[in-house]
Amino acid sequence: MKTMNHFRKTLAVLAAAAMLAGCSSSSSPSSASSAGSSTAAAGSTSETVYSIGLAQLVDHPSLNTIRDAMLDEFKKEGYVDGENLKINYQNAAGKTSNLDSIMSGYATDGVDAIIAIATPTAMSAQNYADQAPVIFSAVSDPVEAGLVESLEEPGGNITGTSDEIQVDEIVDLMLELTPDIKTVGMLYNPGEANSVATTSRFKEYAESKGLTVTEKTGTDNTTMQQAAVELANSVDAMFSPNDNTVATGMVSLGQVARDAGVPYYVGADSMVETGGFATVGINYEDLGRESARMTIDVLNGANPATLPVKVFKDDLNVYINEDVLKDLESKGKTKVEVPASLEEDENVIKVTTTE
Ligand code: TRP
């Protein structure tokens, strides 16, 4: 299933050529990266205009950070939307049922590349990888999600960046900040492959540290809220991975845990900022920028099948929400302490709640 760049979307090119008579599509068959792109007629220089489909699953702070960093990086690298780059941005508004029509629209348009932010988006884009190369962004576990054969050698016309969650560091942080906890309840959407992969790794490590792990799941805001209430009443601590459904409802889910005096650990900085207690995680702006640079490489002819997935798992910071910390201390249900070693650590970032 190794789709080479120059084979992609021949049909789409023909369709585009038929529709846009006068706008020259790919003229040089030897130039893989210009297939389907048009040539700007303005001025005396003819410049390749790449078209990109940029699809985002839902609006939540982390995915928005990734998207904005990506757009900024394109600009920095000299790819300006509306000039030598045409970005067709689509947001699925949290409904995976919207994804397929977004992707098939990109295929019909004959875009030069599809960028897919978050796992469900990437899994939908994968179905069109025979028509345009796919660069995914912030996929927690690309192998488990079936997107690539291996991180080093993706194997298909799809590659990208991963925000592999460092579950052992998060569990270690839980035991450091709240040493008395015995039970942890995981809250996530089982329909998100990213969450399924991360929670199973989390469970394994947490149990190896002597914790008892339970779970409740939800598939939308309402069921997630209900699951959070049930969990908060029955466990010592809660954990959510980088789950897009949780992140979208994080403000109210975080409040449920705070009201119950339960420390709620999460998978991303943004989820701490919107009401979770703490995490160990990466900088998503860096990940967004790298996703843009990989896209540029692919537009310039790099083969996704052999372009390794870039995994962000170094340069981690600890994020602690001070408002939540105060709440937990005043509720007094669980012993919370920030060890002096963490107080002095420059990689510890204290945040306050933003909504
Ligand atoms: N990693 C998630 C996925 O694979 C996407 C994601 C990135 C995310 N940052 C996040 C989800 C923050 C929740 C919170 O789909």
CSV table of C-alpha atoms and ligand atoms in Angstrom, one decimal:
chain,number,residue,atom,x,y,z
A,1,MET,CA,0.0,0.0,0.0
A,2,LYS,CA,2.8,2.4,-0.7
A,3,THR,CA,1.2,5.2,-2.6
A,4,MET,CA,3.8,7.3,-4.2
A,5,ASN,CA,3.3,11.1,-4.4
A,6,HIS,CA,3.1,11.2,-8.2
A,7,PHE,CA,0.3,8.7,-8.3
A,8,ARG,CA,-1.9,10.7,-6.1
A,9,LYS,CA,-5.3,12.0,-7.3
A,10,THR,CA,-4.8,11.8,-11.0
A,11,LEU,CA,-8.6,11.8,-11.2
A,12,ALA,CA,-8.9,14.9,-9.1
A,13,VAL,CA,-6.3,16.7,-11.3
A,14,LEU,CA,-8.4,15.8,-14.4
A,15,ALA,CA,-11.5,17.0,-12.7
A,16,ALA,CA,-9.9,20.3,-11.6
A,17,ALA,CA,-8.5,20.8,-15.1
A,18,ALA,CA,-11.9,20.3,-16.6
A,19,MET,CA,-13.5,22.7,-14.2
A,20,LEU,CA,-10.9,25.4,-14.2
A,21,ALA,CA,-10.0,25.7,-17.8
A,22,GLY,CA,-7.3,28.3,-18.1
A,23,CYS,CA,-5.8,27.6,-14.8
A,24,SER,CA,-3.0,25.3,-15.5
A,25,SER,CA,-2.7,22.3,-13.3
A,26,SER,CA,0.2,20.0,-13.2
A,27,SER,CA,2.2,20.5,-16.3
A,28,SER,CA,5.4,18.7,-15.5
A,29,PRO,CA,4.8,14.9,-15.0
A,30,SER,CA,8.3,14.6,-13.6
A,31,SER,CA,7.5,17.0,-10.7
A,32,ALA,CA,5.7,14.9,-8.1
A,33,SER,CA,5.0,17.8,-5.8
A,34,SER,CA,3.4,20.0,-8.3
A,35,ALA,CA,0.7,17.6,-9.3
A,36,GLY,CA,-2.7,19.2,-8.7
A,37,SER,CA,-1.3,22.5,-7.6
A,38,SER,CA,-1.8,25.5,-9.8
A,39,THR,CA,0.6,28.1,-11.1
A,40,ALA,CA,0.1,31.7,-10.0
A,41,ALA,CA,0.0,33.9,-13.1
A,42,ALA,CA,0.5,37.1,-11.2
A,43,GLY,CA,3.7,39.0,-12.0
A,44,SER,CA,6.4,37.8,-14.2
A,45,THR,CA,7.4,34.9,-11.9
A,46,SER,CA,5.3,31.8,-12.0
A,47,GLU,CA,5.1,30.4,-8.5
A,48,THR,CA,3.6,27.1,-7.4
A,49,VAL,CA,0.5,27.5,-5.4
A,50,TYR,CA,-0.1,24.5,-3.2
A,51,SER,CA,-3.5,23.7,-1.9
A,52,ILE,CA,-4.0,22.1,1.5
A,53,GLY,CA,-7.0,20.7,3.3
A,54,LEU,CA,-6.6,21.5,7.0
A,55,ALA,CA,-9.2,19.6,9.1
A,56,GLN,CA,-9.7,19.9,12.8
A,57,LEU,CA,-12.0,17.6,14.9
A,58,VAL,CA,-13.3,20.2,17.3
A,59,ASP,CA,-12.6,23.5,18.8
A,60,HIS,CA,-10.8,23.0,22.1
A,61,PRO,CA,-7.8,25.1,23.4
A,62,SER,CA,-5.1,22.5,22.6
A,63,LEU,CA,-6.2,21.8,19.0
A,64,ASN,CA,-6.6,25.5,18.4
A,65,THR,CA,-3.1,26.1,19.7
A,66,ILE,CA,-1.8,23.4,17.3
A,67,ARG,CA,-3.7,24.9,14.3
A,68,ASP,CA,-2.6,28.5,15.0
A,69,ALA,CA,1.1,27.4,15.5
A,70,MET,CA,0.9,25.5,12.2
A,71,LEU,CA,-0.5,28.5,10.3
A,72,ASP,CA,2.2,30.7,11.8
A,73,GLU,CA,4.9,28.3,10.9
A,74,PHE,CA,3.7,28.1,7.2
A,75,LYS,CA,4.0,31.9,7.1
A,76,LYS,CA,7.4,31.9,8.7
A,77,GLU,CA,8.6,29.4,6.1
A,78,GLY,CA,7.3,31.6,3.3
A,79,TYR,CA,4.0,29.8,2.6
A,80,VAL,CA,1.4,32.5,2.8
A,81,ASP,CA,-2.3,31.6,2.7
A,82,GLY,CA,-4.0,33.4,-0.2
A,83,GLU,CA,-0.7,33.9,-2.0
A,84,ASN,CA,1.4,30.8,-2.6
A,85,LEU,CA,-0.7,28.6,-0.4
A,86,LYS,CA,-4.4,27.8,-0.4
A,87,ILE,CA,-5.7,26.5,2.8
A,88,ASN,CA,-9.1,25.0,3.0
A,89,TYR,CA,-9.8,24.9,6.7
A,90,GLN,CA,-12.7,22.7,8.0
A,91,ASN,CA,-13.8,22.0,11.5
A,92,ALA,CA,-15.9,18.9,12.2
A,93,ALA,CA,-17.5,20.6,15.3
A,94,GLY,CA,-16.8,17.5,17.3
A,95,LYS,CA,-18.9,15.2,15.1
A,96,THR,CA,-16.9,12.3,13.6
A,97,SER,CA,-19.9,11.9,11.3
A,98,ASN,CA,-18.8,15.2,9.6
A,99,LEU,CA,-15.3,14.0,8.8
A,100,ASP,CA,-15.9,11.8,5.8
A,101,SER,CA,-17.6,14.5,3.8
A,102,ILE,CA,-14.8,17.0,4.7
A,103,MET,CA,-12.2,14.5,3.5
A,104,SER,CA,-14.1,13.5,0.3
A,105,GLY,CA,-14.4,17.2,-0.4
A,106,TYR,CA,-10.7,17.6,-0.2
A,107,ALA,CA,-10.2,14.6,-2.5
A,108,THR,CA,-12.6,16.1,-5.0
A,109,ASP,CA,-10.8,19.5,-4.9
A,110,GLY,CA,-7.6,17.7,-5.6
A,111,VAL,CA,-5.7,19.2,-2.7
A,112,ASP,CA,-1.9,18.6,-2.6
A,113,ALA,CA,-2.0,17.4,1.0
A,114,ILE,CA,-4.4,16.8,3.8
A,115,ILE,CA,-3.5,17.9,7.4
A,116,ALA,CA,-5.6,16.1,10.0
A,117,ILE,CA,-5.6,17.4,13.6
A,118,ALA,CA,-6.4,14.7,16.2
A,119,THR,CA,-6.8,10.9,15.9
A,120,PRO,CA,-10.4,10.7,14.7
A,121,THR,CA,-9.6,13.2,12.0
A,122,ALA,CA,-6.5,11.3,10.9
A,123,MET,CA,-8.4,8.0,10.8
A,124,SER,CA,-10.9,9.5,8.4
A,125,ALA,CA,-8.2,11.2,6.3
A,126,GLN,CA,-6.4,7.8,6.0
A,127,ASN,CA,-9.3,6.6,3.8
A,128,TYR,CA,-8.2,9.2,1.2
A,129,ALA,CA,-4.5,8.8,1.5
A,130,ASP,CA,-4.5,7.2,-2.0
A,131,GLN,CA,-5.6,10.6,-3.3
A,132,ALA,CA,-3.4,13.0,-1.3
A,133,PRO,CA,-0.7,12.5,1.2
A,134,VAL,CA,-1.9,12.9,4.8
A,135,ILE,CA,0.0,14.6,7.6
A,136,PHE,CA,-1.6,14.0,10.9
A,137,SER,CA,-1.0,16.2,13.9
A,138,ALA,CA,-1.1,15.3,17.7
A,139,VAL,CA,-2.1,11.7,17.3
A,140,SER,CA,-1.5,10.0,20.7
A,141,ASP,CA,-0.7,6.6,19.3
A,142,PRO,CA,-0.5,6.3,15.5
A,143,VAL,CA,0.4,2.6,15.6
A,144,GLU,CA,-2.6,1.6,17.8
A,145,ALA,CA,-4.9,3.8,15.7
A,146,GLY,CA,-3.8,1.8,12.7
A,147,LEU,CA,-2.4,4.8,10.9
A,148,VAL,CA,1.1,3.6,10.4
A,149,GLU,CA,3.0,0.3,10.4
A,150,SER,CA,5.7,1.7,12.6
A,151,LEU,CA,6.8,5.1,13.8
A,152,GLU,CA,10.1,4.9,12.0
A,153,GLU,CA,8.6,3.7,8.8
A,154,PRO,CA,4.9,4.6,8.4
A,155,GLY,CA,4.6,2.5,5.2
A,156,GLY,CA,1.6,4.3,3.7
A,157,ASN,CA,1.0,7.7,2.2
A,158,ILE,CA,0.5,9.1,5.8
A,159,THR,CA,2.8,10.4,8.5
A,160,GLY,CA,2.8,13.2,11.1
A,161,THR,CA,3.4,14.1,14.7
A,162,SER,CA,2.5,12.3,17.9
A,163,ASP,CA,1.8,13.6,21.4
A,164,GLU,CA,2.4,10.2,23.1
A,165,ILE,CA,1.3,10.6,26.6
A,166,GLN,CA,3.9,9.8,29.2
A,167,VAL,CA,1.6,7.9,31.5
A,168,ASP,CA,4.3,6.8,33.9
A,169,GLU,CA,5.4,10.3,34.6
A,170,ILE,CA,1.8,11.3,35.2
A,171,VAL,CA,1.3,8.4,37.7
A,172,ASP,CA,4.5,9.3,39.4
A,173,LEU,CA,3.3,12.9,39.7
A,174,MET,CA,0.0,11.7,41.2
A,175,LEU,CA,1.8,9.8,43.8
A,176,GLU,CA,4.1,12.7,44.6
A,177,LEU,CA,1.4,15.4,44.9
A,178,THR,CA,-1.3,13.2,46.4
A,179,PRO,CA,0.6,10.3,48.2
A,180,ASP,CA,-2.4,8.9,50.0
A,181,ILE,CA,-4.6,8.0,47.0
A,182,LYS,CA,-5.4,4.3,46.5
A,183,THR,CA,-8.1,4.4,43.8
A,184,VAL,CA,-8.0,6.2,40.4
A,185,GLY,CA,-11.0,6.5,38.1
A,186,MET,CA,-10.3,7.0,34.4
A,187,LEU,CA,-12.8,9.1,32.5
A,188,TYR,CA,-12.7,9.0,28.7
A,189,ASN,CA,-14.6,8.4,25.4
A,190,PRO,CA,-14.1,4.8,24.3
A,191,GLY,CA,-14.9,6.0,20.7
A,192,GLU,CA,-11.5,7.8,20.6
A,193,ALA,CA,-8.7,5.4,19.7
A,194,ASN,CA,-6.2,7.8,21.2
A,195,SER,CA,-7.9,7.5,24.6
A,196,VAL,CA,-8.3,3.7,24.5
A,197,ALA,CA,-4.5,3.4,23.8
A,198,THR,CA,-3.5,5.8,26.5
A,199,THR,CA,-5.8,4.5,29.2
A,200,SER,CA,-4.7,1.0,28.8
A,201,ARG,CA,-1.1,2.0,29.2
A,202,PHE,CA,-2.0,4.2,32.2
A,203,LYS,CA,-3.9,1.4,33.9
A,204,GLU,CA,-1.0,-1.0,33.5
A,205,TYR,CA,1.5,1.4,35.0
A,206,ALA,CA,-0.8,2.6,37.8
A,207,GLU,CA,-1.5,-0.9,38.8
A,208,SER,CA,2.2,-1.8,38.9
A,209,LYS,CA,2.4,1.1,41.4
A,210,GLY,CA,-0.2,-0.5,43.6
A,211,LEU,CA,-3.2,1.7,42.6
A,212,THR,CA,-6.6,0.3,41.9
A,213,VAL,CA,-7.9,1.6,38.6
A,214,THR,CA,-11.6,1.9,37.6
A,215,GLU,CA,-13.2,3.7,34.7
A,216,LYS,CA,-16.3,5.4,33.5
A,217,THR,CA,-16.9,6.5,30.0
A,218,GLY,CA,-19.0,9.0,28.0
A,219,THR,CA,-19.5,9.7,24.4
A,220,ASP,CA,-20.7,13.3,24.5
A,221,ASN,CA,-20.9,16.2,26.9
A,222,THR,CA,-24.0,14.9,28.7
A,223,THR,CA,-22.9,11.3,29.3
A,224,MET,CA,-19.4,12.5,30.1
A,225,GLN,CA,-20.7,14.8,32.8
A,226,GLN,CA,-22.8,12.1,34.3
A,227,ALA,CA,-19.8,9.7,34.3
A,228,ALA,CA,-17.7,12.4,36.0
A,229,VAL,CA,-20.2,12.8,38.8
A,230,GLU,CA,-20.3,9.0,39.4
A,231,LEU,CA,-16.5,8.8,39.4
A,232,ALA,CA,-16.0,11.8,41.7
A,233,ASN,CA,-18.2,10.2,44.3
A,234,SER,CA,-16.3,6.9,44.3
A,235,VAL,CA,-12.6,7.3,43.8
A,236,ASP,CA,-9.6,9.1,45.5
A,237,ALA,CA,-8.3,10.6,42.2
A,238,MET,CA,-9.4,10.9,38.6
A,239,PHE,CA,-7.5,10.8,35.3
A,240,SER,CA,-8.4,11.7,31.8
A,241,PRO,CA,-6.0,11.1,28.8
A,242,ASN,CA,-5.9,13.5,25.9
A,243,ASP,CA,-9.4,12.9,25.0
A,244,ASN,CA,-11.1,15.4,22.7
A,245,THR,CA,-14.6,14.9,24.2
A,246,VAL,CA,-13.2,15.4,27.7
A,247,ALA,CA,-11.2,18.4,26.6
A,248,THR,CA,-14.2,20.0,25.0
A,249,GLY,CA,-16.2,19.8,28.3
A,250,MET,CA,-13.3,20.3,30.6
A,251,VAL,CA,-14.5,23.4,32.4
A,252,SER,CA,-17.6,21.6,33.8
A,253,LEU,CA,-15.9,18.3,34.3
A,254,GLY,CA,-13.1,19.9,36.2
A,255,GLN,CA,-15.7,21.6,38.4
A,256,VAL,CA,-17.3,18.3,39.2
A,257,ALA,CA,-14.0,17.0,40.6
A,258,ARG,CA,-13.3,20.3,42.5
A,259,ASP,CA,-16.7,20.2,44.1
A,260,ALA,CA,-16.0,16.7,45.3
A,261,GLY,CA,-12.5,17.5,46.5
A,262,VAL,CA,-11.0,15.0,44.2
A,263,PRO,CA,-7.7,15.7,42.4
A,264,TYR,CA,-8.3,15.3,38.7
A,265,TYR,CA,-5.1,14.5,36.7
A,266,VAL,CA,-5.2,15.0,32.9
A,267,GLY,CA,-3.1,14.6,29.8
A,268,ALA,CA,-2.4,18.1,28.6
A,269,ASP,CA,-1.5,21.6,29.7
A,270,SER,CA,-4.7,23.1,28.4
A,271,MET,CA,-6.8,20.7,30.4
A,272,VAL,CA,-5.0,21.9,33.6
A,273,GLU,CA,-5.7,25.5,32.5
A,274,THR,CA,-9.4,24.8,32.1
A,275,GLY,CA,-9.9,23.2,35.5
A,276,GLY,CA,-7.9,20.0,35.8
A,277,PHE,CA,-5.4,19.7,38.7
A,278,ALA,CA,-2.1,18.6,37.2
A,279,THR,CA,-0.2,16.9,34.4
A,280,VAL,CA,3.2,16.2,32.9
A,281,GLY,CA,3.1,17.2,29.2
A,282,ILE,CA,4.5,18.7,26.1
A,283,ASN,CA,4.3,22.1,24.4
A,284,TYR,CA,1.7,21.8,21.7
A,285,GLU,CA,2.9,24.9,19.9
A,286,ASP,CA,6.2,23.1,19.1
A,287,LEU,CA,4.2,20.1,17.9
A,288,GLY,CA,2.1,22.3,15.6
A,289,ARG,CA,5.1,24.0,14.1
A,290,GLU,CA,6.7,20.6,13.4
A,291,SER,CA,3.5,19.4,11.8
A,292,ALA,CA,3.7,22.3,9.4
A,293,ARG,CA,7.3,21.7,8.5
A,294,MET,CA,6.6,18.0,7.8
A,295,THR,CA,3.8,19.1,5.5
A,296,ILE,CA,6.2,21.4,3.6
A,297,ASP,CA,8.7,18.5,3.3
A,298,VAL,CA,5.9,16.3,1.8
A,299,LEU,CA,4.8,19.1,-0.6
A,300,ASN,CA,8.4,19.3,-1.7
A,301,GLY,CA,8.4,15.6,-2.5
A,302,ALA,CA,9.3,13.7,0.7
A,303,ASN,CA,7.6,10.3,0.8
A,304,PRO,CA,5.3,9.9,3.8
A,305,ALA,CA,5.9,6.2,3.7
A,306,THR,CA,9.5,6.6,4.8
A,307,LEU,CA,9.2,9.9,6.7
A,308,PRO,CA,9.2,8.9,10.4
A,309,VAL,CA,6.5,10.1,12.7
A,310,LYS,CA,7.9,12.8,15.0
A,311,VAL,CA,7.0,11.9,18.6
A,312,PHE,CA,7.0,14.7,21.1
A,313,LYS,CA,7.9,13.1,24.4
A,314,ASP,CA,10.9,15.1,25.6
A,315,ASP,CA,11.1,18.6,27.1
A,316,LEU,CA,8.2,17.8,29.4
A,317,ASN,CA,6.8,20.3,31.9
A,318,VAL,CA,4.8,19.7,35.0
A,319,TYR,CA,1.6,21.8,35.0
A,320,ILE,CA,-0.2,22.5,38.3
A,321,ASN,CA,-3.4,24.6,38.6
A,322,GLU,CA,-3.0,26.7,41.8
A,323,ASP,CA,-6.7,27.5,42.0
A,324,VAL,CA,-7.5,23.8,42.1
A,325,LEU,CA,-4.7,23.2,44.5
A,326,LYS,CA,-6.2,25.7,46.9
A,327,ASP,CA,-9.6,24.2,46.5
A,328,LEU,CA,-8.3,20.7,47.2
A,329,GLU,CA,-6.5,21.9,50.3
A,330,SER,CA,-9.6,23.7,51.7
A,331,LYS,CA,-11.8,20.7,51.0
A,332,GLY,CA,-9.3,18.6,52.9
A,333,LYS,CA,-10.6,15.3,51.5
A,334,THR,CA,-7.2,14.3,50.1
A,335,LYS,CA,-3.8,15.1,51.4
A,336,VAL,CA,-2.1,17.4,48.8
A,337,GLU,CA,1.5,18.5,49.0
A,338,VAL,CA,3.8,20.0,46.5
A,339,PRO,CA,7.3,18.8,47.5
A,340,ALA,CA,10.1,21.3,47.8
A,341,SER,CA,11.9,19.7,44.9
A,342,LEU,CA,9.0,20.5,42.6
A,343,GLU,CA,8.6,24.0,44.1
A,344,GLU,CA,12.2,24.8,42.9
A,345,ASP,CA,12.0,23.0,39.6
A,346,GLU,CA,12.1,25.4,36.7
A,347,ASN,CA,10.1,22.8,34.6
A,348,VAL,CA,7.2,23.2,36.9
A,349,ILE,CA,4.6,25.6,35.6
A,350,LYS,CA,1.9,26.9,37.8
A,351,VAL,CA,-1.2,28.1,36.1
A,352,THR,CA,-4.5,29.6,37.1
A,353,THR,CA,-7.9,28.7,35.7
A,354,THR,CA,-8.9,30.2,32.4
A,355,GLU,CA,-12.2,29.4,30.7
B,1,TRP,N1,-3.8,13.5,21.1
B,1,TRP,C1,-5.2,13.8,20.8
B,1,TRP,C2,-5.6,12.8,19.7
B,1,TRP,O1,-4.9,11.9,19.4
B,1,TRP,C3,-5.4,15.2,20.3
B,1,TRP,C4,-5.1,16.2,21.3
B,1,TRP,C5,-4.0,17.1,21.3
B,1,TRP,C6,-5.8,16.5,22.5
B,1,TRP,N2,-4.0,17.9,22.4
B,1,TRP,C7,-5.1,17.5,23.2
B,1,TRP,C8,-6.9,16.0,23.1
B,1,TRP,C9,-5.5,18.0,24.4
B,1,TRP,C10,-7.3,16.5,24.4
B,1,TRP,C11,-6.6,17.5,25.0
B,1,TRP,O2,-6.7,12.8,19.2
